Coordinates of C-alpha atoms in Angstrom, one line a residue:
Chain Q
X1 CA -37.9 -134.1 -40.7
X2 CA -35.2 -131.7 -39.9
X3 CA -36.2 -127.9 -40.3
X4 CA -33.5 -127.4 -42.8
X5 CA -35.9 -127.2 -46.0
X6 CA -37.7 -124.2 -44.5
X7 CA -34.7 -122.2 -43.8
X8 CA -35.4 -118.8 -45.1
X9 CA -32.7 -119.0 -48.2
X10 CA -34.9 -122.3 -49.1
X11 CA -38.3 -120.4 -48.6
X12 CA -36.8 -118.0 -51.0
X13 CA -35.4 -120.5 -53.4
X14 CA -38.9 -122.0 -53.7
X15 CA -40.6 -118.7 -54.2
X16 CA -38.1 -118.0 -57.2
X17 CA -38.7 -121.4 -58.7
X18 CA -42.3 -121.4 -58.6
X19 CA -42.9 -117.7 -59.9
X20 CA -40.4 -118.9 -62.8
X21 CA -42.4 -121.9 -63.2
X22 CA -45.7 -119.7 -63.5
X23 CA -43.9 -117.1 -65.6
X24 CA -42.6 -119.7 -68.0
X25 CA -46.0 -121.4 -68.2
X26 CA -48.1 -118.2 -69.1
X27 CA -45.4 -117.4 -71.7
X28 CA -45.8 -120.7 -73.2
X29 CA -49.4 -120.3 -73.5
X30 CA -49.2 -117.1 -75.3
X31 CA -46.4 -117.8 -77.7
X32 CA -47.1 -120.1 -80.8
X33 CA -47.4 -120.2 -84.5
X34 CA -50.9 -118.8 -84.1
X35 CA -50.5 -115.2 -82.8
X36 CA -53.3 -115.1 -80.1
X37 CA -53.3 -111.7 -78.2
X38 CA -52.5 -111.5 -74.5
X39 CA -55.8 -110.0 -73.9
X40 CA -57.7 -112.6 -75.6
X41 CA -55.8 -115.3 -73.8
X42 CA -57.0 -113.7 -70.5
X43 CA -60.5 -113.3 -71.3
X44 CA -60.6 -116.7 -72.8
X45 CA -59.3 -118.0 -69.2
X46 CA -61.6 -115.9 -67.3
X47 CA -64.8 -114.8 -69.1
X48 CA -65.1 -116.7 -72.5
X49 CA -68.2 -115.3 -73.3
X50 CA -67.2 -111.9 -73.7
X51 CA -64.7 -112.9 -76.9
X52 CA -66.1 -112.0 -80.2
X53 CA -67.6 -115.1 -81.7
X54 CA -65.2 -114.8 -84.9
X55 CA -62.1 -115.4 -82.6
X56 CA -63.6 -118.0 -80.4
X57 CA -63.2 -120.8 -82.8
X58 CA -59.5 -120.2 -83.2
X59 CA -58.8 -119.7 -79.4
X60 CA -60.9 -122.8 -78.4
X61 CA -59.1 -124.8 -80.9
X62 CA -55.5 -123.7 -80.5
X63 CA -55.3 -122.3 -76.9
X64 CA -57.7 -125.1 -75.4
X65 CA -57.2 -128.0 -77.5
X66 CA -53.5 -127.7 -78.3
X67 CA -51.5 -125.2 -76.3
X68 CA -52.8 -125.5 -72.7
X69 CA -52.7 -129.4 -72.6
X70 CA -49.5 -128.9 -74.2
X71 CA -48.1 -126.8 -71.6
X72 CA -49.7 -128.9 -68.8
X73 CA -48.0 -132.3 -70.3
X74 CA -44.8 -130.1 -70.4
X75 CA -45.1 -129.3 -66.8
X76 CA -46.0 -132.9 -66.0
X77 CA -43.3 -134.6 -67.9
X78 CA -40.5 -132.0 -66.9
X79 CA -41.2 -132.5 -63.4
X80 CA -41.5 -136.5 -63.6
X81 CA -37.9 -136.8 -65.4
X82 CA -36.2 -134.4 -63.2
X83 CA -37.5 -136.0 -59.8
X84 CA -36.9 -139.6 -61.4
X85 CA -33.5 -138.3 -62.3
X86 CA -32.9 -137.2 -58.5
X87 CA -34.5 -140.5 -57.2
X88 CA -31.9 -142.6 -59.2
X89 CA -28.9 -140.5 -58.9
X90 CA -29.8 -140.6 -55.0
X91 CA -30.6 -144.6 -54.9
X92 CA -27.5 -145.5 -57.1
X93 CA -25.1 -142.9 -55.2
X94 CA -24.1 -142.1 -58.5
X95 CA -24.2 -138.7 -60.1
X96 CA -24.3 -140.2 -63.7
X97 CA -27.6 -142.2 -63.1
X98 CA -30.9 -141.6 -64.9
X99 CA -33.8 -143.6 -65.4
X100 CA -32.0 -145.0 -68.6
X101 CA -29.9 -146.9 -66.4
X102 CA -32.6 -149.1 -65.2
X103 CA -33.8 -149.6 -68.8
X104 CA -36.7 -147.5 -68.8
X105 CA -35.5 -145.6 -72.0
X106 CA -34.2 -148.7 -73.6
X107 CA -37.2 -150.6 -73.0
X108 CA -39.4 -147.9 -74.4
X109 CA -37.1 -147.5 -77.6
X110 CA -37.5 -151.1 -78.1
X111 CA -41.3 -151.1 -77.9
X112 CA -41.3 -147.9 -80.0
X113 CA -39.0 -149.4 -82.6
X114 CA -41.3 -152.9 -82.7
X115 CA -44.1 -150.8 -83.6
X116 CA -42.7 -148.2 -86.3
X117 CA -40.5 -150.9 -88.2
X118 CA -43.3 -153.9 -87.9
X119 CA -46.6 -152.6 -87.4
X120 CA -47.6 -152.5 -91.1
X121 CA -46.4 -156.4 -91.1
X122 CA -47.7 -157.4 -87.9
X123 CA -51.2 -155.6 -88.5
X124 CA -51.5 -155.9 -92.2
X125 CA -55.1 -156.6 -91.8
X126 CA -56.2 -153.7 -89.4
X127 CA -54.9 -150.7 -91.1
X128 CA -56.2 -148.7 -88.1
X129 CA -53.9 -150.4 -85.7
X130 CA -50.8 -150.2 -88.4
X131 CA -50.5 -146.5 -88.3
X132 CA -48.5 -146.2 -85.1
X133 CA -51.6 -146.1 -82.8
X134 CA -50.0 -148.5 -80.5
X135 CA -46.8 -146.9 -80.0
X136 CA -47.4 -145.3 -76.8
X137 CA -48.8 -148.6 -75.4
X138 CA -45.6 -150.9 -76.9
X139 CA -43.2 -148.2 -75.5
X140 CA -44.8 -148.2 -71.9
X141 CA -44.8 -152.0 -71.9
X142 CA -41.3 -152.1 -73.0
X143 CA -40.0 -149.8 -70.6
X144 CA -41.9 -151.8 -67.7
X145 CA -40.9 -155.1 -68.9
X146 CA -37.0 -154.2 -69.4
X147 CA -36.9 -152.6 -66.0
X148 CA -38.6 -155.4 -64.4
X149 CA -35.9 -157.7 -66.0
X150 CA -33.0 -155.8 -65.1
X151 CA -34.2 -155.6 -61.5
X152 CA -34.8 -159.2 -61.6
X153 CA -31.3 -160.0 -62.7
X154 CA -29.8 -158.0 -60.1
X155 CA -32.0 -159.6 -57.0
X156 CA -30.7 -162.5 -55.3
X157 CA -32.2 -163.7 -52.0
X158 CA -34.5 -160.5 -51.7
X159 CA -31.5 -158.3 -51.8
X160 CA -31.1 -156.0 -55.1
X161 CA -27.4 -155.4 -55.4
X162 CA -27.2 -151.6 -56.6
X163 CA -23.6 -152.3 -58.3
X164 CA -25.1 -155.5 -60.1
X165 CA -28.2 -153.5 -61.0
X166 CA -26.1 -150.9 -62.7
X167 CA -23.9 -153.3 -64.7
X168 CA -27.0 -155.6 -65.3
X169 CA -28.7 -152.4 -66.8
X170 CA -25.5 -151.7 -69.0
X171 CA -25.6 -155.2 -70.3
X172 CA -29.3 -155.5 -71.0
X173 CA -29.1 -152.1 -72.6
X174 CA -26.5 -153.0 -75.1
X175 CA -28.8 -156.1 -75.7
X176 CA -31.8 -154.0 -76.4
X177 CA -29.3 -151.6 -78.7
X178 CA -28.5 -154.7 -80.8
X179 CA -32.4 -155.5 -81.4
X180 CA -32.9 -151.9 -82.1
X181 CA -30.0 -151.8 -84.4
X182 CA -31.1 -155.1 -86.1
X183 CA -34.9 -153.4 -86.7
X184 CA -32.9 -150.3 -88.1
X185 CA -31.2 -152.6 -90.6
X186 CA -34.8 -154.0 -91.7
X187 CA -36.4 -150.7 -91.6
X188 CA -37.4 -148.3 -94.5
X189 CA -35.9 -144.9 -95.0
X190 CA -39.0 -143.4 -93.6
X191 CA -39.6 -145.8 -90.9
X192 CA -35.7 -144.7 -89.9
X193 CA -36.8 -140.8 -90.0
X194 CA -39.8 -141.7 -87.9
X195 CA -37.7 -143.6 -85.4
X196 CA -35.0 -140.8 -85.1
X197 CA -37.6 -138.2 -84.8
X198 CA -39.1 -140.5 -81.8
X199 CA -35.7 -140.6 -80.0
X200 CA -35.4 -136.8 -80.1
X201 CA -38.8 -136.4 -78.5
X202 CA -41.8 -134.1 -78.9
X203 CA -44.7 -132.6 -76.9
X204 CA -46.7 -132.5 -80.1
X205 CA -48.9 -135.1 -79.3
X206 CA -50.6 -133.4 -76.3
X207 CA -54.1 -133.4 -75.8
X208 CA -56.2 -133.7 -73.0
X209 CA -56.9 -137.6 -73.5
X210 CA -53.1 -138.1 -73.5
X211 CA -52.7 -136.0 -70.6
X212 CA -55.2 -137.8 -68.6
X213 CA -53.9 -141.3 -69.5
X214 CA -50.0 -140.2 -68.2
X215 CA -51.2 -137.9 -65.4
X216 CA -51.7 -140.5 -62.7
X217 CA -48.6 -142.4 -63.2
X218 CA -46.6 -139.3 -63.1
X219 CA -48.5 -138.0 -60.3
X220 CA -47.9 -141.2 -58.5
X221 CA -44.2 -140.7 -58.9
X222 CA -44.2 -137.0 -57.8
X223 CA -46.6 -137.2 -54.6
X224 CA -44.8 -140.2 -53.4
X225 CA -41.0 -139.1 -53.9
X226 CA -40.9 -136.7 -50.9
X227 CA -41.7 -139.4 -48.5
X228 CA -38.4 -141.1 -49.6
X229 CA -36.4 -138.1 -48.8
X230 CA -35.1 -139.1 -45.5
X231 CA -34.1 -142.6 -46.6
X232 CA -32.4 -141.3 -49.8
X233 CA -30.4 -139.1 -47.3
X234 CA -29.6 -141.8 -45.2
X235 CA -28.6 -144.0 -48.2
X236 CA -26.1 -141.2 -49.3
X237 CA -24.2 -142.5 -46.2
X238 CA -24.2 -145.9 -47.5
X239 CA -26.8 -148.9 -47.7
X240 CA -25.5 -150.5 -44.4
X241 CA -25.8 -147.2 -42.3
X242 CA -29.2 -146.3 -43.6
X243 CA -30.0 -149.8 -42.5
X244 CA -28.5 -149.2 -39.3
X245 CA -30.8 -145.9 -38.8
X246 CA -33.8 -147.7 -39.4
X247 CA -34.8 -147.5 -43.2
X248 CA -35.8 -150.8 -45.0
X249 CA -33.4 -149.8 -47.9
X250 CA -34.7 -153.0 -49.7
X251 CA -38.5 -152.0 -49.8
X252 CA -37.2 -148.1 -50.5
X253 CA -35.3 -149.4 -54.0
X254 CA -38.0 -151.7 -55.1
X255 CA -40.7 -149.0 -54.9
X256 CA -38.4 -146.4 -56.3
X257 CA -37.6 -148.5 -59.4
X258 CA -41.6 -149.5 -59.8
X259 CA -42.5 -145.8 -59.3
X260 CA -39.6 -144.6 -61.9
X261 CA -40.4 -147.2 -64.5
X262 CA -44.1 -146.5 -64.4
X263 CA -43.7 -142.3 -64.1
X264 CA -41.0 -142.0 -66.7
X265 CA -42.3 -145.1 -68.8
X266 CA -45.6 -143.0 -69.2
X267 CA -43.7 -140.0 -70.2
X268 CA -41.6 -141.5 -72.6
X269 CA -44.5 -143.4 -74.2
X270 CA -46.0 -140.0 -75.3
X271 CA -43.5 -137.9 -76.0
X272 CA -40.3 -139.9 -77.1
X273 CA -37.0 -139.8 -75.5
X274 CA -36.3 -136.3 -73.9
X275 CA -32.7 -136.1 -72.8
X276 CA -30.6 -134.2 -70.5
X277 CA -33.6 -132.9 -68.1
X278 CA -33.7 -136.1 -65.9
X279 CA -29.7 -136.0 -65.8
X280 CA -28.9 -132.3 -65.1
X281 CA -31.8 -130.8 -63.2
X282 CA -30.9 -132.5 -60.1
X283 CA -27.3 -131.4 -60.3
X284 CA -28.1 -127.8 -61.0
X285 CA -30.5 -127.8 -58.0
X286 CA -27.7 -129.4 -55.7
X287 CA -25.4 -126.7 -56.9
X288 CA -27.7 -124.1 -55.6
X289 CA -29.4 -125.8 -52.9
X290 CA -27.2 -128.6 -51.5
X291 CA -27.7 -132.4 -51.6
X292 CA -30.7 -132.6 -49.1
X293 CA -33.2 -134.7 -50.9
X294 CA -36.0 -132.6 -48.6
X295 CA -35.2 -129.8 -50.9
X296 CA -33.6 -131.6 -53.9
X297 CA -36.8 -133.4 -54.8
X298 CA -39.6 -130.8 -54.8
X299 CA -37.0 -128.1 -56.4
X300 CA -35.8 -130.4 -59.3
X301 CA -39.7 -131.1 -59.8
X302 CA -40.3 -127.0 -60.2
X303 CA -37.1 -126.5 -62.3
X304 CA -37.3 -129.6 -64.4
X305 CA -41.0 -128.5 -65.3
X306 CA -39.6 -124.9 -66.0
X307 CA -36.7 -126.1 -68.1
X308 CA -39.1 -128.5 -70.4
X309 CA -42.0 -125.9 -70.9
X310 CA -39.3 -123.4 -71.8
X311 CA -37.5 -125.8 -74.3
X312 CA -41.0 -126.8 -75.8
X313 CA -41.7 -123.4 -76.4
X314 CA -38.5 -122.6 -78.2
X315 CA -39.1 -126.0 -80.2
X316 CA -42.6 -124.8 -81.3
X317 CA -41.6 -121.2 -82.2
X318 CA -38.0 -121.1 -83.4
X319 CA -38.8 -123.0 -86.8
X320 CA -42.5 -122.1 -87.2
X321 CA -44.6 -123.0 -88.6
X322 CA -42.5 -126.6 -88.5
X323 CA -41.2 -127.7 -85.1
X324 CA -37.9 -128.7 -83.8
X325 CA -37.4 -132.0 -81.9
X326 CA -37.4 -130.8 -78.4
X327 CA -34.2 -132.9 -77.5
X328 CA -32.3 -130.7 -79.8
X329 CA -33.3 -127.7 -77.6
X330 CA -32.7 -129.4 -74.0
X331 CA -29.3 -130.6 -75.1
X332 CA -28.3 -127.4 -77.1
X333 CA -29.2 -125.3 -74.3
X334 CA -28.9 -127.4 -71.3
X335 CA -25.4 -128.8 -72.0
X336 CA -23.5 -125.6 -72.4
X337 CA -25.4 -124.2 -69.3
X338 CA -24.7 -127.0 -67.1
X339 CA -21.1 -126.7 -67.9
X340 CA -20.9 -123.0 -67.0
X341 CA -22.5 -123.8 -63.7
X342 CA -19.9 -126.8 -63.0
X343 CA -17.1 -124.7 -63.9
X344 CA -17.7 -121.6 -61.8
X345 CA -18.9 -123.9 -59.0
X346 CA -15.3 -125.6 -59.2
X347 CA -13.5 -122.5 -59.3
X348 CA -15.5 -121.4 -56.0
X349 CA -14.5 -124.7 -54.5
X350 CA -10.8 -124.9 -55.6
X351 CA -9.5 -121.0 -55.9
X352 CA -6.3 -120.9 -57.7
Chain Z
X1 CA -47.7 -104.7 -89.6
X2 CA -46.7 -108.4 -90.4
X3 CA -47.9 -109.4 -87.1
X4 CA -51.3 -107.6 -87.3
X5 CA -51.7 -109.6 -90.7
X6 CA -51.2 -112.7 -89.1
X7 CA -53.2 -112.0 -86.0
X8 CA -56.3 -111.0 -88.4
X9 CA -55.5 -114.4 -90.2
X10 CA -55.6 -116.3 -87.1
X11 CA -58.7 -114.6 -86.0
X12 CA -60.5 -115.5 -89.7
X13 CA -60.3 -119.3 -88.9
X14 CA -63.8 -118.8 -88.1
X15 CA -64.6 -117.8 -91.8
X16 CA -63.0 -121.0 -93.1
X17 CA -66.3 -122.7 -94.6
X18 CA -67.3 -119.3 -96.6
X19 CA -66.7 -120.2 -100.3
X20 CA -66.2 -116.7 -101.5
X21 CA -62.8 -116.4 -99.9
X22 CA -59.8 -117.6 -101.9
X23 CA -58.7 -121.4 -101.2
X24 CA -55.8 -121.7 -98.7
X25 CA -54.5 -125.2 -98.9
X26 CA -51.8 -126.5 -96.9
X27 CA -50.2 -129.8 -98.4
X28 CA -47.9 -132.3 -96.8
X29 CA -46.5 -134.5 -99.7
X30 CA -43.8 -134.0 -102.4
X31 CA -46.4 -135.5 -105.1
X32 CA -49.6 -134.0 -104.0
X33 CA -47.7 -130.5 -104.1
X34 CA -46.3 -131.3 -107.6
X35 CA -49.9 -132.2 -108.8
X36 CA -51.5 -128.9 -107.4
X37 CA -48.7 -127.0 -109.3
X38 CA -49.1 -129.1 -112.2
X39 CA -53.1 -128.5 -112.0
X40 CA -52.6 -125.2 -112.5
X41 CA -53.8 -124.4 -108.6
X42 CA -50.3 -123.3 -107.2
X43 CA -51.7 -120.0 -106.2
X44 CA -53.9 -121.9 -103.5
X45 CA -51.1 -123.1 -101.8
X46 CA -50.0 -121.5 -98.6
X47 CA -47.7 -123.6 -97.1
X48 CA -46.0 -127.0 -98.0
X49 CA -44.0 -129.8 -96.3
X50 CA -40.2 -130.0 -96.8
X51 CA -40.7 -132.7 -99.8
X52 CA -42.9 -130.1 -101.3
X53 CA -40.4 -127.3 -100.7
X54 CA -38.1 -129.2 -103.2
X55 CA -40.6 -128.0 -105.8
X56 CA -39.0 -124.8 -107.9
X57 CA -42.4 -123.3 -108.1
X58 CA -42.8 -123.7 -104.1
X59 CA -40.0 -121.3 -103.2
X60 CA -41.0 -118.7 -100.8
X61 CA -43.9 -120.6 -99.5
X62 CA -43.6 -121.4 -95.4
X63 CA -42.7 -124.9 -95.0
X64 CA -44.3 -126.7 -92.2
X65 CA -41.8 -129.6 -91.7
X66 CA -41.3 -133.0 -92.4
X67 CA -44.6 -134.7 -93.3
X68 CA -44.1 -137.5 -90.5
X69 CA -43.4 -134.8 -87.9
X70 CA -46.1 -132.2 -88.4
X71 CA -47.0 -129.5 -85.6
X72 CA -50.7 -128.9 -85.5
X73 CA -50.6 -125.4 -84.4
X74 CA -47.9 -124.7 -86.9
X75 CA -50.3 -125.9 -89.8
X76 CA -53.3 -124.1 -88.2
X77 CA -51.4 -121.0 -88.1
X78 CA -51.5 -120.9 -92.0
X79 CA -55.1 -120.3 -91.5
X80 CA -55.9 -123.0 -94.1
X81 CA -59.3 -123.8 -95.9
X82 CA -58.3 -127.2 -96.9
X83 CA -55.4 -129.4 -95.5
X84 CA -54.2 -132.2 -97.9
X85 CA -52.1 -134.9 -96.3
X86 CA -49.8 -137.8 -97.5
X87 CA -50.6 -141.3 -96.6
X88 CA -47.6 -141.3 -94.2
X89 CA -48.4 -138.0 -92.9
X90 CA -47.9 -138.0 -88.8
X91 CA -47.4 -138.2 -85.9
X92 CA -51.0 -139.8 -85.8
X93 CA -51.8 -137.6 -82.7
X94 CA -51.4 -134.5 -84.8
X95 CA -53.3 -135.8 -87.6
X96 CA -56.0 -136.5 -85.2
X97 CA -55.5 -132.8 -83.6
X98 CA -56.0 -131.5 -87.4
X99 CA -59.1 -133.6 -88.0
X100 CA -60.6 -132.2 -84.7
X101 CA -59.9 -128.5 -85.8
X102 CA -62.9 -128.9 -88.3
X103 CA -61.0 -127.7 -91.0
X104 CA -61.7 -129.8 -94.3
X105 CA -58.8 -132.5 -94.4
X106 CA -58.1 -135.0 -96.9
X107 CA -55.3 -137.8 -96.5
X108 CA -54.6 -139.8 -99.8
X109 CA -53.7 -143.3 -99.6
X110 CA -50.3 -144.7 -100.7
X111 CA -49.5 -144.8 -104.3
X112 CA -47.2 -147.7 -105.8
X113 CA -48.9 -148.2 -109.4
X114 CA -49.8 -146.2 -112.4
X115 CA -53.6 -147.1 -111.4
X116 CA -53.2 -145.4 -107.8
X117 CA -51.0 -142.6 -109.3
X118 CA -53.8 -141.7 -111.7
X119 CA -56.6 -142.2 -108.9
X120 CA -54.5 -139.8 -106.7
X121 CA -54.3 -137.1 -109.5
X122 CA -58.0 -137.3 -110.3
X123 CA -58.6 -137.2 -106.5
X124 CA -56.6 -134.0 -106.0
X125 CA -58.1 -132.6 -108.9
X126 CA -61.7 -132.9 -107.3
X127 CA -60.2 -131.5 -104.0
X128 CA -58.8 -128.5 -105.7
X129 CA -61.4 -127.9 -108.0
X130 CA -59.5 -128.3 -111.1
X131 CA -61.1 -131.8 -112.5
X132 CA -60.7 -130.6 -116.0
X133 CA -57.1 -130.1 -115.9
X134 CA -56.8 -133.3 -114.0
X135 CA -58.4 -135.2 -116.9
X136 CA -56.2 -133.5 -119.5
X137 CA -53.0 -134.6 -117.0
X138 CA -54.4 -138.0 -117.0
X139 CA -54.8 -138.0 -120.7
X140 CA -51.2 -137.4 -121.2
X141 CA -50.1 -140.1 -118.8
X142 CA -52.3 -142.7 -120.7
X143 CA -50.7 -141.7 -123.7
X144 CA -47.1 -142.1 -122.4
X145 CA -48.1 -145.4 -121.0
X146 CA -49.6 -146.6 -124.4
X147 CA -46.3 -145.9 -125.9
X148 CA -44.4 -147.8 -123.2
X149 CA -46.7 -150.5 -123.8
X150 CA -46.1 -150.6 -127.6
X151 CA -42.6 -150.7 -127.3
X152 CA -42.2 -153.4 -124.5
X153 CA -44.6 -155.6 -126.7
X154 CA -41.9 -155.4 -129.3
X155 CA -39.3 -156.7 -127.5
X156 CA -38.5 -160.1 -126.0
X157 CA -36.0 -159.5 -123.3
X158 CA -36.6 -157.7 -120.0
X159 CA -33.6 -156.1 -119.1
X160 CA -32.5 -156.6 -115.8
X161 CA -32.1 -153.6 -113.5
X162 CA -30.4 -152.7 -110.2
X163 CA -31.6 -149.7 -108.7
X164 CA -29.0 -148.3 -106.4
X165 CA -30.4 -145.7 -103.8
X166 CA -27.7 -143.1 -103.1
X167 CA -27.3 -139.7 -102.7
X168 CA -23.7 -139.3 -101.9
X169 CA -22.0 -139.7 -98.7
X170 CA -20.9 -143.5 -98.8
X171 CA -24.0 -145.6 -98.1
X172 CA -25.5 -147.3 -101.3
X173 CA -28.8 -149.1 -100.7
X174 CA -30.2 -151.4 -103.4
X175 CA -34.3 -151.7 -104.0
X176 CA -35.6 -155.2 -103.5
X177 CA -39.3 -155.8 -104.3
X178 CA -42.2 -153.5 -103.0
X179 CA -40.5 -150.3 -103.6
X180 CA -41.5 -147.4 -105.8
X181 CA -38.1 -148.1 -107.6
X182 CA -39.5 -151.4 -108.2
X183 CA -42.7 -150.5 -109.7
X184 CA -41.2 -147.9 -111.9
X185 CA -38.8 -150.5 -113.3
X186 CA -41.7 -153.1 -114.2
X187 CA -43.6 -150.0 -115.5
X188 CA -41.0 -149.2 -117.9
X189 CA -40.7 -152.6 -119.3
X190 CA -37.8 -153.8 -116.9
X191 CA -37.3 -156.4 -114.7
X192 CA -35.7 -155.8 -111.0
X193 CA -32.3 -157.6 -110.6
X194 CA -33.1 -158.2 -107.1
X195 CA -36.2 -160.1 -105.9
X196 CA -34.8 -161.6 -102.4
X197 CA -36.1 -158.9 -100.4
X198 CA -38.8 -156.1 -99.8
X199 CA -37.6 -152.6 -99.3
X200 CA -33.9 -151.3 -99.3
X201 CA -30.9 -153.2 -98.2
X202 CA -27.1 -151.8 -98.3
X203 CA -25.2 -152.8 -101.3
X204 CA -23.0 -156.0 -101.0
X205 CA -20.7 -156.8 -103.4
X206 CA -21.3 -160.6 -103.8
X207 CA -25.0 -159.7 -103.9
X208 CA -24.6 -157.5 -106.6
X209 CA -22.6 -160.0 -108.7
X210 CA -25.5 -162.4 -108.1
X211 CA -28.0 -160.2 -109.1
X212 CA -26.2 -159.7 -112.4
X213 CA -27.9 -156.8 -113.6
X214 CA -27.9 -155.4 -117.4
X215 CA -28.3 -151.9 -116.3
X216 CA -27.6 -149.9 -113.3
X217 CA -30.2 -147.2 -112.4
X218 CA -29.1 -144.4 -109.9
X219 CA -30.5 -140.8 -108.8
X220 CA -28.5 -138.4 -111.0
X221 CA -27.5 -136.5 -107.5
X222 CA -26.2 -139.9 -106.5
X223 CA -24.3 -140.4 -109.3
X224 CA -22.6 -136.9 -109.3
X225 CA -21.8 -137.1 -105.6
X226 CA -20.1 -140.6 -106.0
X227 CA -17.9 -139.2 -108.6
X228 CA -19.6 -140.4 -111.4
X229 CA -19.9 -143.7 -113.7
X230 CA -16.0 -144.7 -113.1
X231 CA -16.1 -144.0 -109.6
X232 CA -19.3 -145.8 -109.2
X233 CA -18.1 -148.8 -110.9
X234 CA -15.1 -149.1 -108.6
X235 CA -17.8 -150.2 -106.0
X236 CA -16.8 -153.7 -105.5
X237 CA -18.7 -156.0 -107.4
X238 CA -20.6 -153.5 -109.8
X239 CA -17.8 -153.7 -112.3
X240 CA -18.2 -157.6 -112.6
X241 CA -21.7 -157.3 -113.6
X242 CA -22.9 -157.3 -117.1
X243 CA -24.0 -153.8 -116.8
X244 CA -20.6 -153.0 -115.1
X245 CA -18.7 -154.5 -118.3
X246 CA -21.0 -152.7 -120.7
X247 CA -20.9 -149.7 -118.8
X248 CA -24.6 -149.4 -118.7
X249 CA -25.6 -146.8 -116.1
X250 CA -28.6 -145.0 -116.4
X251 CA -29.0 -141.7 -113.8
X252 CA -32.5 -140.2 -113.3
X253 CA -33.6 -137.5 -111.0
X254 CA -34.8 -139.5 -107.9
X255 CA -37.9 -137.3 -107.2
X256 CA -39.0 -137.7 -110.7
X257 CA -38.6 -141.4 -110.6
X258 CA -39.6 -142.8 -107.3
X259 CA -42.6 -140.0 -106.4
X260 CA -45.5 -141.4 -108.7
X261 CA -46.1 -137.5 -109.1
X262 CA -47.9 -136.1 -112.0
X263 CA -44.8 -136.7 -114.4
X264 CA -44.5 -140.2 -113.5
X265 CA -45.4 -141.6 -116.9
X266 CA -42.9 -139.1 -118.4
X267 CA -40.1 -140.5 -116.1
X268 CA -41.4 -144.2 -117.0
X269 CA -41.1 -143.5 -120.7
X270 CA -37.5 -141.7 -120.2
X271 CA -36.4 -144.9 -118.3
X272 CA -38.2 -147.1 -121.1
X273 CA -36.3 -145.4 -123.7
X274 CA -33.0 -145.8 -122.2
X275 CA -33.8 -149.4 -121.4
X276 CA -34.4 -150.0 -125.1
X277 CA -32.4 -147.8 -127.1
X278 CA -33.5 -147.9 -130.8
X279 CA -29.8 -148.8 -131.8
X280 CA -30.3 -152.1 -130.3
X281 CA -33.4 -153.0 -132.5

């Protein structure tokens, strides 16, 4: 590996990103519909036995059962979405690529809509199954199945053609969209509202249990990703060139697709669809630190986690005691911010 | 100052089980909230969901959002002593979180008939400790239902009713079977003109002609926003139906008509009176 990633400026950048993430996470733990004094949070973290017993119940419940799992889940989901976005953009050599392209989001939506619209009919005899409890499982299964289908379609004689993968993705996503549209036609008003909230995402279901369920899949993606930096840097030159440089491009593509399907599938299963983070975070990092994947991947993870935790903090607090869907925040603040970065970059590159 | 109050409130979560304190109820469900007000227990409400917020009496109460998309911390921040939830409150993970908080919580099953609506009123009365008021309310409901039954018994025909659900904005959906509208039409002595499907489907001109309704039932807000009866009857197909030719359109408040809340019998009686106008007899 080149000494590039640890040039002084990169060290500084990583220090800034880490500090930003830590500060955002701490703020997020302190802010919410239930006011908890900062002092009480510190005491609960460091010396819980010194808390007065009457506040212990609320702090235990709200801080430890609701907020901390939620912040940790935001960290994991934000990092996973951003890294997956960077991996897909690198693999497709396309700045518009995101996990949705290989069918992860469409497949998850297909699983989710099936459960939302048909679970009362499918599990008429088992009311405990009929109340959306199978939604995460169905969404995850849908994400994996559709991704594998698209990859299978683009594969001939052990070679996955990226252009075919991209176009097969577009086609299969259109078919999935048709099935979702049909389900919407059959859905009741209430089911449609549930579905539209799901497509805007929320970390509201965060608990230690859901965190534990998704963590292994997200961590697999996050920990494995850096090992593909060199290969992705080579693929940026072209797949044939990467092959000549000694990378087994087919294996890299296969592993990256499986990792992304599993990691992002797990995120979408528990949080619904959260847009923007996966697409734009890598671009923000590239504008700042350049396209080298050795830096891009870990920096995207840090920034993605920060952005998602910050968005979730806003979503929880703006409309308290109600909650805004997080997708509204990520798009409303992320879109314009990204545009400004993009335009100022262009002005620097092409001065008038 | 407000911050301090909220802070004290949050800390007082621990005191939730002490009975001397005023009950603090968070209600997620339009009909549940309306029933609590009807039972004279409105003062115990500290927050309502977006459907409950439509009640005029609920003005000024904090709103915890849409009942299918609740936030656990938002609900808990109201420092409730009792949480009452609609059958469809969710998402399930949030309902689980609320159950784990240890605060007394009651989720009511879905209501789609007079019997289940009466049962829910009694259950709510028990939950908010207004049993006597609940019995009085139920007695009134039973009187209205008896009136309807008497009138329906004296009639041979069951008018065919087409319920069009619209709040303006172009889309018009027609109720099939297994909807609150279907149940209310039956309760009022009418027959749903559409029986080929469950739930709501977009209006189609030929479907409407086939259904051949004697009466069109529509939410009053929907009728206003569609531009009145004349505009409504310009919808393809509607003018060709018996209801369209006779211009028989009944407009009713949709919350009153569809919520199976404390005034559902009143709504059914109103509909019944309009379905069987005295002039006809």
